[in-house]
Amino acid sequence: MNAGPELNAVILSVPVSAGALSPRERVAFLSRYARKALQMSAAASDLEIDAAFKDPTGRPLPVKGVYWSLTHKPAYVGAIVARSRIGIDIENVVQRKTEALFRKVADPEEWALIGVRSWEGFHRYWTAKEAVLKADGTGLAGLSDCRVVAIPDAHSLIVQFKRRRMTVDHLYFDGHVASVAKTAGAVRWTLLDSSAAAG
């Protein structure tokens, strides 16, 4: 299942100073900061990604055969590059959602795979499916067609979408869960605080 090249996911904590920015400035900063994580992932993977553009629908465009994905949340940003389709997402596990979202993110058969419904499980499923949709270039409209079909262990699961299966690897840290959807390869996680990232 992990055959293939090592994939380098980079997660950076957001500097406290970003909290003083206006909402619009903060969104722009998080986008730029996530691209810093992208450059770090590319360097760690010995891949070049000199520019990262999106098509008119917002889908990331591969650069010289290199695929990429970004995520940014209030406390963390993340990025990953690969030679095949890739997706990354981060969510705050402490942040509660509505009961209706439990039903939207997975059906009873999917919840039976995980055993007990919990907020951690919810965010694990949510980030896994969002990462798969990012890897496919599909928006959240595809969520209902994304299905968790197997859970090999506490740090990975298998999601089926459009008759294809992707493995999703998880990292749990600081009240968050990060997910990387991939077709092959082992994920190496790098988690840096903002002072280390600045260096």
mmCIF file with all atom_site columns, C-alpha atoms in Angstrom:
data_model
loop_
_atom_site.group_PDB
_atom_site.id
_atom_site.type_symbol
_atom_site.label_atom_id
_atom_site.label_alt_id
_atom_site.label_comp_id
_atom_site.label_asym_id
_atom_site.label_entity_id
_atom_site.label_seq_id
_atom_site.pdbx_PDB_ins_code
_atom_site.Cartn_x
_atom_site.Cartn_y
_atom_site.Cartn_z
_atom_site.occupancy
_atom_site.B_iso_or_equiv
_atom_site.pdbx_formal_charge
_atom_site.auth_seq_id
_atom_site.auth_comp_id
_atom_site.auth_asym_id
_atom_site.auth_atom_id
_atom_site.pdbx_PDB_model_num
ATOM 1   C CA . MET A 1 1   ? 0.000   0.000  0.000   1.00 0.00 ? 1   MET A CA 1
ATOM 2   C CA . ASN A 1 2   ? 2.894   2.385  0.696   1.00 0.00 ? 2   ASN A CA 1
ATOM 3   C CA . ALA A 1 3   ? 4.923   1.447  -2.406  1.00 0.00 ? 3   ALA A CA 1
ATOM 4   C CA . GLY A 1 4   ? 6.148   4.516  -4.193  1.00 0.00 ? 4   GLY A CA 1
ATOM 5   C CA . PRO A 1 5   ? 8.146   7.646  -3.451  1.00 0.00 ? 5   PRO A CA 1
ATOM 6   C CA . GLU A 1 6   ? 8.199   9.371  -0.091  1.00 0.00 ? 6   GLU A CA 1
ATOM 7   C CA . LEU A 1 7   ? 5.731   12.249 0.019   1.00 0.00 ? 7   LEU A CA 1
ATOM 8   C CA . ASN A 1 8   ? 6.647   15.264 2.125   1.00 0.00 ? 8   ASN A CA 1
ATOM 9   C CA . ALA A 1 9   ? 3.730   17.029 3.777   1.00 0.00 ? 9   ALA A CA 1
ATOM 10  C CA . VAL A 1 10  ? 4.717   20.304 5.431   1.00 0.00 ? 10  VAL A CA 1
ATOM 11  C CA . ILE A 1 11  ? 2.563   21.929 8.125   1.00 0.00 ? 11  ILE A CA 1
ATOM 12  C CA . LEU A 1 12  ? 3.437   25.355 9.523   1.00 0.00 ? 12  LEU A CA 1
ATOM 13  C CA . SER A 1 13  ? 1.901   27.027 12.553  1.00 0.00 ? 13  SER A CA 1
ATOM 14  C CA . VAL A 1 14  ? 0.528   30.477 11.816  1.00 0.00 ? 14  VAL A CA 1
ATOM 15  C CA . PRO A 1 15  ? 2.402   33.327 13.561  1.00 0.00 ? 15  PRO A CA 1
ATOM 16  C CA . VAL A 1 16  ? 0.491   34.966 16.397  1.00 0.00 ? 16  VAL A CA 1
ATOM 17  C CA . SER A 1 17  ? 1.013   38.334 14.696  1.00 0.00 ? 17  SER A CA 1
ATOM 18  C CA . ALA A 1 18  ? -1.360  37.246 11.909  1.00 0.00 ? 18  ALA A CA 1
ATOM 19  C CA . GLY A 1 19  ? -4.207  37.653 14.403  1.00 0.00 ? 19  GLY A CA 1
ATOM 20  C CA . ALA A 1 20  ? -3.819  41.440 14.177  1.00 0.00 ? 20  ALA A CA 1
ATOM 21  C CA . LEU A 1 21  ? -4.551  41.465 10.440  1.00 0.00 ? 21  LEU A CA 1
ATOM 22  C CA . SER A 1 22  ? -7.918  42.418 9.000   1.00 0.00 ? 22  SER A CA 1
ATOM 23  C CA . PRO A 1 23  ? -9.959  39.459 7.707   1.00 0.00 ? 23  PRO A CA 1
ATOM 24  C CA . ARG A 1 24  ? -9.016  40.229 4.090   1.00 0.00 ? 24  ARG A CA 1
ATOM 25  C CA . GLU A 1 25  ? -5.319  40.698 4.946   1.00 0.00 ? 25  GLU A CA 1
ATOM 26  C CA . ARG A 1 26  ? -5.351  37.484 6.971   1.00 0.00 ? 26  ARG A CA 1
ATOM 27  C CA . VAL A 1 27  ? -6.759  35.424 4.070   1.00 0.00 ? 27  VAL A CA 1
ATOM 28  C CA . ALA A 1 28  ? -4.062  36.836 1.757   1.00 0.00 ? 28  ALA A CA 1
ATOM 29  C CA . PHE A 1 29  ? -1.363  36.136 4.355   1.00 0.00 ? 29  PHE A CA 1
ATOM 30  C CA . LEU A 1 30  ? -2.517  32.538 4.913   1.00 0.00 ? 30  LEU A CA 1
ATOM 31  C CA . SER A 1 31  ? -2.493  31.928 1.167   1.00 0.00 ? 31  SER A CA 1
ATOM 32  C CA . ARG A 1 32  ? 1.082   33.246 0.865   1.00 0.00 ? 32  ARG A CA 1
ATOM 33  C CA . TYR A 1 33  ? 2.164   31.321 3.964   1.00 0.00 ? 33  TYR A CA 1
ATOM 34  C CA . ALA A 1 34  ? 0.703   28.073 2.594   1.00 0.00 ? 34  ALA A CA 1
ATOM 35  C CA . ARG A 1 35  ? 2.787   28.631 -0.550  1.00 0.00 ? 35  ARG A CA 1
ATOM 36  C CA . LYS A 1 36  ? 5.860   28.844 1.681   1.00 0.00 ? 36  LYS A CA 1
ATOM 37  C CA . ALA A 1 37  ? 4.941   25.372 2.965   1.00 0.00 ? 37  ALA A CA 1
ATOM 38  C CA . LEU A 1 38  ? 4.528   24.318 -0.679  1.00 0.00 ? 38  LEU A CA 1
ATOM 39  C CA . GLN A 1 39  ? 8.079   25.402 -1.521  1.00 0.00 ? 39  GLN A CA 1
ATOM 40  C CA . MET A 1 40  ? 9.370   23.511 1.526   1.00 0.00 ? 40  MET A CA 1
ATOM 41  C CA . SER A 1 41  ? 7.512   20.358 0.454   1.00 0.00 ? 41  SER A CA 1
ATOM 42  C CA . ALA A 1 42  ? 8.927   20.661 -3.070  1.00 0.00 ? 42  ALA A CA 1
ATOM 43  C CA . ALA A 1 43  ? 12.477  21.123 -1.762  1.00 0.00 ? 43  ALA A CA 1
ATOM 44  C CA . ALA A 1 44  ? 12.156  18.113 0.561   1.00 0.00 ? 44  ALA A CA 1
ATOM 45  C CA . SER A 1 45  ? 10.858  16.040 -2.363  1.00 0.00 ? 45  SER A CA 1
ATOM 46  C CA . ASP A 1 46  ? 13.537  17.197 -4.839  1.00 0.00 ? 46  ASP A CA 1
ATOM 47  C CA . LEU A 1 47  ? 10.794  18.535 -7.081  1.00 0.00 ? 47  LEU A CA 1
ATOM 48  C CA . GLU A 1 48  ? 10.570  21.954 -8.689  1.00 0.00 ? 48  GLU A CA 1
ATOM 49  C CA . ILE A 1 49  ? 7.458   24.054 -8.475  1.00 0.00 ? 49  ILE A CA 1
ATOM 50  C CA . ASP A 1 50  ? 8.427   27.582 -9.475  1.00 0.00 ? 50  ASP A CA 1
ATOM 51  C CA . ALA A 1 51  ? 4.823   28.761 -9.897  1.00 0.00 ? 51  ALA A CA 1
ATOM 52  C CA . ALA A 1 52  ? 1.559   27.382 -8.589  1.00 0.00 ? 52  ALA A CA 1
ATOM 53  C CA . PHE A 1 53  ? -1.462  28.466 -10.589 1.00 0.00 ? 53  PHE A CA 1
ATOM 54  C CA . LYS A 1 54  ? -5.112  27.415 -10.586 1.00 0.00 ? 54  LYS A CA 1
ATOM 55  C CA . ASP A 1 55  ? -7.523  27.078 -13.486 1.00 0.00 ? 55  ASP A CA 1
ATOM 56  C CA . PRO A 1 56  ? -10.655 29.312 -13.662 1.00 0.00 ? 56  PRO A CA 1
ATOM 57  C CA . THR A 1 57  ? -12.568 26.826 -11.461 1.00 0.00 ? 57  THR A CA 1
ATOM 58  C CA . GLY A 1 58  ? -9.908  26.990 -8.732  1.00 0.00 ? 58  GLY A CA 1
ATOM 59  C CA . ARG A 1 59  ? -8.370  23.585 -9.504  1.00 0.00 ? 59  ARG A CA 1
ATOM 60  C CA . PRO A 1 60  ? -4.554  23.522 -8.989  1.00 0.00 ? 60  PRO A CA 1
ATOM 61  C CA . LEU A 1 61  ? -2.720  23.095 -12.289 1.00 0.00 ? 61  LEU A CA 1
ATOM 62  C CA . PRO A 1 62  ? 0.213   20.641 -12.357 1.00 0.00 ? 62  PRO A CA 1
ATOM 63  C CA . VAL A 1 63  ? 3.605   22.245 -12.968 1.00 0.00 ? 63  VAL A CA 1
ATOM 64  C CA . LYS A 1 64  ? 5.893   20.188 -15.247 1.00 0.00 ? 64  LYS A CA 1
ATOM 65  C CA . GLY A 1 65  ? 4.213   16.985 -14.088 1.00 0.00 ? 65  GLY A CA 1
ATOM 66  C CA . VAL A 1 66  ? 4.206   17.995 -10.403 1.00 0.00 ? 66  VAL A CA 1
ATOM 67  C CA . TYR A 1 67  ? 0.832   18.030 -8.627  1.00 0.00 ? 67  TYR A CA 1
ATOM 68  C CA . TRP A 1 68  ? 0.283   20.153 -5.551  1.00 0.00 ? 68  TRP A CA 1
ATOM 69  C CA . SER A 1 69  ? -2.274  20.886 -2.850  1.00 0.00 ? 69  SER A CA 1
ATOM 70  C CA . LEU A 1 70  ? -2.635  23.541 -0.135  1.00 0.00 ? 70  LEU A CA 1
ATOM 71  C CA . THR A 1 71  ? -4.723  24.002 2.976   1.00 0.00 ? 71  THR A CA 1
ATOM 72  C CA . HIS A 1 72  ? -4.965  26.903 5.386   1.00 0.00 ? 72  HIS A CA 1
ATOM 73  C CA . LYS A 1 73  ? -6.809  27.256 8.650   1.00 0.00 ? 73  LYS A CA 1
ATOM 74  C CA . PRO A 1 74  ? -6.602  29.914 11.397  1.00 0.00 ? 74  PRO A CA 1
ATOM 75  C CA . ALA A 1 75  ? -3.768  28.170 13.304  1.00 0.00 ? 75  ALA A CA 1
ATOM 76  C CA . TYR A 1 76  ? -2.002  26.084 10.624  1.00 0.00 ? 76  TYR A CA 1
ATOM 77  C CA . VAL A 1 77  ? -1.257  25.948 6.914   1.00 0.00 ? 77  VAL A CA 1
ATOM 78  C CA . GLY A 1 78  ? -0.122  22.886 4.994   1.00 0.00 ? 78  GLY A CA 1
ATOM 79  C CA . ALA A 1 79  ? 1.085   21.803 1.582   1.00 0.00 ? 79  ALA A CA 1
ATOM 80  C CA . ILE A 1 80  ? 2.270   18.784 -0.376  1.00 0.00 ? 80  ILE A CA 1
ATOM 81  C CA . VAL A 1 81  ? 3.638   18.045 -3.845  1.00 0.00 ? 81  VAL A CA 1
ATOM 82  C CA . ALA A 1 82  ? 3.819   14.751 -5.748  1.00 0.00 ? 82  ALA A CA 1
ATOM 83  C CA . ARG A 1 83  ? 4.246   13.215 -9.193  1.00 0.00 ? 83  ARG A CA 1
ATOM 84  C CA . SER A 1 84  ? 0.628   12.010 -9.043  1.00 0.00 ? 84  SER A CA 1
ATOM 85  C CA . ARG A 1 85  ? -2.663  13.533 -7.887  1.00 0.00 ? 85  ARG A CA 1
ATOM 86  C CA . ILE A 1 86  ? -2.461  14.624 -4.273  1.00 0.00 ? 86  ILE A CA 1
ATOM 87  C CA . GLY A 1 87  ? -4.692  16.394 -1.733  1.00 0.00 ? 87  GLY A CA 1
ATOM 88  C CA . ILE A 1 88  ? -4.212  17.773 1.773   1.00 0.00 ? 88  ILE A CA 1
ATOM 89  C CA . ASP A 1 89  ? -6.612  19.155 4.381   1.00 0.00 ? 89  ASP A CA 1
ATOM 90  C CA . ILE A 1 90  ? -6.425  20.210 8.039   1.00 0.00 ? 90  ILE A CA 1
ATOM 91  C CA . GLU A 1 91  ? -9.258  20.685 10.524  1.00 0.00 ? 91  GLU A CA 1
ATOM 92  C CA . ASN A 1 92  ? -9.501  21.670 14.176  1.00 0.00 ? 92  ASN A CA 1
ATOM 93  C CA . VAL A 1 93  ? -10.948 18.651 16.022  1.00 0.00 ? 93  VAL A CA 1
ATOM 94  C CA . VAL A 1 94  ? -12.158 20.874 18.858  1.00 0.00 ? 94  VAL A CA 1
ATOM 95  C CA . GLN A 1 95  ? -14.334 22.858 16.458  1.00 0.00 ? 95  GLN A CA 1
ATOM 96  C CA . ARG A 1 96  ? -17.783 21.255 16.675  1.00 0.00 ? 96  ARG A CA 1
ATOM 97  C CA . LYS A 1 97  ? -20.110 20.864 13.732  1.00 0.00 ? 97  LYS A CA 1
ATOM 98  C CA . THR A 1 98  ? -23.864 20.310 13.644  1.00 0.00 ? 98  THR A CA 1
ATOM 99  C CA . GLU A 1 99  ? -25.532 16.925 13.978  1.00 0.00 ? 99  GLU A CA 1
ATOM 100 C CA . ALA A 1 100 ? -26.773 17.336 10.406  1.00 0.00 ? 100 ALA A CA 1
ATOM 101 C CA . LEU A 1 101 ? -23.151 17.379 9.223   1.00 0.00 ? 101 LEU A CA 1
ATOM 102 C CA . PHE A 1 102 ? -22.575 13.982 10.869  1.00 0.00 ? 102 PHE A CA 1
ATOM 103 C CA . ARG A 1 103 ? -25.238 12.621 8.519   1.00 0.00 ? 103 ARG A CA 1
ATOM 104 C CA . LYS A 1 104 ? -23.820 14.539 5.556   1.00 0.00 ? 104 LYS A CA 1
ATOM 105 C CA . VAL A 1 105 ? -20.185 13.465 5.968   1.00 0.00 ? 105 VAL A CA 1
ATOM 106 C CA . ALA A 1 106 ? -20.898 9.713  6.200   1.00 0.00 ? 106 ALA A CA 1
ATOM 107 C CA . ASP A 1 107 ? -23.773 7.225  6.118   1.00 0.00 ? 107 ASP A CA 1
ATOM 108 C CA . PRO A 1 108 ? -24.483 4.583  8.816   1.00 0.00 ? 108 PRO A CA 1
ATOM 109 C CA . GLU A 1 109 ? -22.456 1.949  6.947   1.00 0.00 ? 109 GLU A CA 1
ATOM 110 C CA . GLU A 1 110 ? -19.407 4.221  6.931   1.00 0.00 ? 110 GLU A CA 1
ATOM 111 C CA . TRP A 1 111 ? -19.852 5.097  10.614  1.00 0.00 ? 111 TRP A CA 1
ATOM 112 C CA . ALA A 1 112 ? -20.010 1.372  11.419  1.00 0.00 ? 112 ALA A CA 1
ATOM 113 C CA . LEU A 1 113 ? -16.438 1.034  10.113  1.00 0.00 ? 113 LEU A CA 1
ATOM 114 C CA . ILE A 1 114 ? -15.101 3.389  12.747  1.00 0.00 ? 114 ILE A CA 1
ATOM 115 C CA . GLY A 1 115 ? -17.182 1.920  15.569  1.00 0.00 ? 115 GLY A CA 1
ATOM 116 C CA . VAL A 1 116 ? -18.120 4.903  17.711  1.00 0.00 ? 116 VAL A CA 1
ATOM 117 C CA . ARG A 1 117 ? -19.188 8.255  16.308  1.00 0.00 ? 117 ARG A CA 1
ATOM 118 C CA . SER A 1 118 ? -17.023 11.006 17.763  1.00 0.00 ? 118 SER A CA 1
ATOM 119 C CA . TRP A 1 119 ? -15.926 14.497 16.829  1.00 0.00 ? 119 TRP A CA 1
ATOM 120 C CA . GLU A 1 120 ? -12.418 13.176 16.163  1.00 0.00 ? 120 GLU A CA 1
ATOM 121 C CA . GLY A 1 121 ? -13.917 10.549 13.858  1.00 0.00 ? 121 GLY A CA 1
ATOM 122 C CA . PHE A 1 122 ? -16.050 13.193 12.162  1.00 0.00 ? 122 PHE A CA 1
ATOM 123 C CA . HIS A 1 123 ? -13.021 15.362 11.418  1.00 0.00 ? 123 HIS A CA 1
ATOM 124 C CA . ARG A 1 124 ? -11.020 12.331 10.335  1.00 0.00 ? 124 ARG A CA 1
ATOM 125 C CA . TYR A 1 125 ? -13.697 11.492 7.752   1.00 0.00 ? 125 TYR A CA 1
ATOM 126 C CA . TRP A 1 126 ? -14.219 15.129 6.772   1.00 0.00 ? 126 TRP A CA 1
ATOM 127 C CA . THR A 1 127 ? -10.526 15.871 6.157   1.00 0.00 ? 127 THR A CA 1
ATOM 128 C CA . ALA A 1 128 ? -10.057 12.534 4.342   1.00 0.00 ? 128 ALA A CA 1
ATOM 129 C CA . LYS A 1 129 ? -12.917 13.206 1.962   1.00 0.00 ? 129 LYS A CA 1
ATOM 130 C CA . GLU A 1 130 ? -11.917 16.829 1.399   1.00 0.00 ? 130 GLU A CA 1
ATOM 131 C CA . ALA A 1 131 ? -8.341  15.723 0.643   1.00 0.00 ? 131 ALA A CA 1
ATOM 132 C CA . VAL A 1 132 ? -9.647  13.166 -1.888  1.00 0.00 ? 132 VAL A CA 1
ATOM 133 C CA . LEU A 1 133 ? -11.859 15.801 -3.530  1.00 0.00 ? 133 LEU A CA 1
ATOM 134 C CA . LYS A 1 134 ? -8.883  18.172 -3.730  1.00 0.00 ? 134 LYS A CA 1
ATOM 135 C CA . ALA A 1 135 ? -6.747  15.434 -5.311  1.00 0.00 ? 135 ALA A CA 1
ATOM 136 C CA . ASP A 1 136 ? -9.492  14.891 -7.886  1.00 0.00 ? 136 ASP A CA 1
ATOM 137 C CA . GLY A 1 137 ? -9.984  18.610 -8.473  1.00 0.00 ? 137 GLY A CA 1
ATOM 138 C CA . THR A 1 138 ? -13.626 18.345 -7.430  1.00 0.00 ? 138 THR A CA 1
ATOM 139 C CA . GLY A 1 139 ? -15.337 20.710 -5.034  1.00 0.00 ? 139 GLY A CA 1
ATOM 140 C CA . LEU A 1 140 ? -17.363 19.784 -1.961  1.00 0.00 ? 140 LEU A CA 1
ATOM 141 C CA . ALA A 1 141 ? -20.318 19.115 -4.247  1.00 0.00 ? 141 ALA A CA 1
ATOM 142 C CA . GLY A 1 142 ? -18.753 15.657 -4.695  1.00 0.00 ? 142 GLY A CA 1
ATOM 143 C CA . LEU A 1 143 ? -18.876 14.905 -0.954  1.00 0.00 ? 143 LEU A CA 1
ATOM 144 C CA . SER A 1 144 ? -21.919 12.615 -1.165  1.00 0.00 ? 144 SER A CA 1
ATOM 145 C CA . ASP A 1 145 ? -20.152 10.446 -3.770  1.00 0.00 ? 145 ASP A CA 1
ATOM 146 C CA . CYS A 1 146 ? -17.057 10.033 -1.580  1.00 0.00 ? 146 CYS A CA 1
ATOM 147 C CA . ARG A 1 147 ? -17.181 6.883  0.596   1.00 0.00 ? 147 ARG A CA 1
ATOM 148 C CA . VAL A 1 148 ? -14.918 5.523  3.310   1.00 0.00 ? 148 VAL A CA 1
ATOM 149 C CA . VAL A 1 149 ? -14.657 1.814  2.434   1.00 0.00 ? 149 VAL A CA 1
ATOM 150 C CA . ALA A 1 150 ? -11.943 0.546  4.803   1.00 0.00 ? 150 ALA A CA 1
ATOM 151 C CA . ILE A 1 151 ? -9.973  1.612  7.873   1.00 0.00 ? 151 ILE A CA 1
ATOM 152 C CA . PRO A 1 152 ? -6.633  -0.247 8.002   1.00 0.00 ? 152 PRO A CA 1
ATOM 153 C CA . ASP A 1 153 ? -5.509  1.502  11.204  1.00 0.00 ? 153 ASP A CA 1
ATOM 154 C CA . ALA A 1 154 ? -5.801  4.673  13.305  1.00 0.00 ? 154 ALA A CA 1
ATOM 155 C CA . HIS A 1 155 ? -3.607  6.644  10.903  1.00 0.00 ? 155 HIS A CA 1
ATOM 156 C CA . SER A 1 156 ? -5.047  5.697  7.523   1.00 0.00 ? 156 SER A CA 1
ATOM 157 C CA . LEU A 1 157 ? -8.247  4.877  5.704   1.00 0.00 ? 157 LEU A CA 1
ATOM 158 C CA . ILE A 1 158 ? -9.388  4.108  2.168   1.00 0.00 ? 158 ILE A CA 1
ATOM 159 C CA . VAL A 1 159 ? -11.831 6.381  0.327   1.00 0.00 ? 159 VAL A CA 1
ATOM 160 C CA . GLN A 1 160 ? -13.604 5.504  -2.901  1.00 0.00 ? 160 GLN A CA 1
ATOM 161 C CA . PHE A 1 161 ? -14.593 8.247  -5.330  1.00 0.00 ? 161 PHE A CA 1
ATOM 162 C CA . LYS A 1 162 ? -15.554 7.858  -8.999  1.00 0.00 ? 162 LYS A CA 1
ATOM 163 C CA . ARG A 1 163 ? -14.732 4.124  -8.855  1.00 0.00 ? 163 ARG A CA 1
ATOM 164 C CA . ARG A 1 164 ? -11.170 4.916  -7.758  1.00 0.00 ? 164 ARG A CA 1
ATOM 165 C CA . ARG A 1 165 ? -9.730  4.242  -4.341  1.00 0.00 ? 165 ARG A CA 1
ATOM 166 C CA . MET A 1 166 ? -7.259  6.502  -2.590  1.00 0.00 ? 166 MET A CA 1
ATOM 167 C CA . THR A 1 167 ? -5.372  5.896  0.606   1.00 0.00 ? 167 THR A CA 1
ATOM 168 C CA . VAL A 1 168 ? -5.575  8.736  3.111   1.00 0.00 ? 168 VAL A CA 1
ATOM 169 C CA . ASP A 1 169 ? -2.912  9.128  5.802   1.00 0.00 ? 169 ASP A CA 1
ATOM 170 C CA . HIS A 1 170 ? -3.624  11.116 8.984   1.00 0.00 ? 170 HIS A CA 1
ATOM 171 C CA . LEU A 1 171 ? -1.547  13.111 11.435  1.00 0.00 ? 171 LEU A CA 1
ATOM 172 C CA . TYR A 1 172 ? -3.011  14.164 14.797  1.00 0.00 ? 172 TYR A CA 1
ATOM 173 C CA . PHE A 1 173 ? -1.445  17.204 16.476  1.00 0.00 ? 173 PHE A CA 1
ATOM 174 C CA . ASP A 1 174 ? -2.395  20.077 18.771  1.00 0.00 ? 174 ASP A CA 1
ATOM 175 C CA . GLY A 1 175 ? -6.151  19.453 18.580  1.00 0.00 ? 175 GLY A CA 1
ATOM 176 C CA . HIS A 1 176 ? -6.045  19.118 14.784  1.00 0.00 ? 176 HIS A CA 1
ATOM 177 C CA . VAL A 1 177 ? -6.101  16.329 12.232  1.00 0.00 ? 177 VAL A CA 1
ATOM 178 C CA . ALA A 1 178 ? -4.338  16.567 8.881   1.00 0.00 ? 178 ALA A CA 1
ATOM 179 C CA . SER A 1 179 ? -5.093  14.226 5.991   1.00 0.00 ? 179 SER A CA 1
ATOM 180 C CA . VAL A 1 180 ? -3.205  13.503 2.777   1.00 0.00 ? 180 VAL A CA 1
ATOM 181 C CA . ALA A 1 181 ? -4.975  11.638 -0.046  1.00 0.00 ? 181 ALA A CA 1
ATOM 182 C CA . LYS A 1 182 ? -2.595  9.803  -2.355  1.00 0.00 ? 182 LYS A CA 1
ATOM 183 C CA . THR A 1 183 ? -2.410  7.031  -4.903  1.00 0.00 ? 183 THR A CA 1
ATOM 184 C CA . ALA A 1 184 ? 0.950   5.672  -3.693  1.00 0.00 ? 184 ALA A CA 1
ATOM 185 C CA . GLY A 1 185 ? 3.874   6.466  -1.426  1.00 0.00 ? 185 GLY A CA 1
ATOM 186 C CA . ALA A 1 186 ? 4.488   6.952  2.277   1.00 0.00 ? 186 ALA A CA 1
ATOM 187 C CA . VAL A 1 187 ? 3.824   10.365 3.821   1.00 0.00 ? 187 VAL A CA 1
ATOM 188 C CA . ARG A 1 188 ? 6.587   11.984 5.829   1.00 0.00 ? 188 ARG A CA 1
ATOM 189 C CA . TRP A 1 189 ? 5.101   14.734 8.004   1.00 0.00 ? 189 TRP A CA 1
ATOM 190 C CA . THR A 1 190 ? 7.051   17.893 8.884   1.00 0.00 ? 190 THR A CA 1
ATOM 191 C CA . LEU A 1 191 ? 5.406   20.108 11.501  1.00 0.00 ? 191 LEU A CA 1
ATOM 192 C CA . LEU A 1 192 ? 7.131   23.421 12.208  1.00 0.00 ? 192 LEU A CA 1
ATOM 193 C CA . ASP A 1 193 ? 6.245   26.348 14.406  1.00 0.00 ? 193 ASP A CA 1
ATOM 194 C CA . SER A 1 194 ? 6.295   29.813 12.854  1.00 0.00 ? 194 SER A CA 1
ATOM 195 C CA . SER A 1 195 ? 9.712   30.758 14.290  1.00 0.00 ? 195 SER A CA 1
ATOM 196 C CA . ALA A 1 196 ? 11.346  27.635 12.791  1.00 0.00 ? 196 ALA A CA 1
ATOM 197 C CA . ALA A 1 197 ? 9.561   28.249 9.491   1.00 0.00 ? 197 ALA A CA 1
ATOM 198 C CA . ALA A 1 198 ? 10.925  31.806 9.398   1.00 0.00 ? 198 ALA A CA 1
ATOM 199 C CA . GLY A 1 199 ? 14.464  30.374 9.656   1.00 0.00 ? 199 GLY A CA 1
#
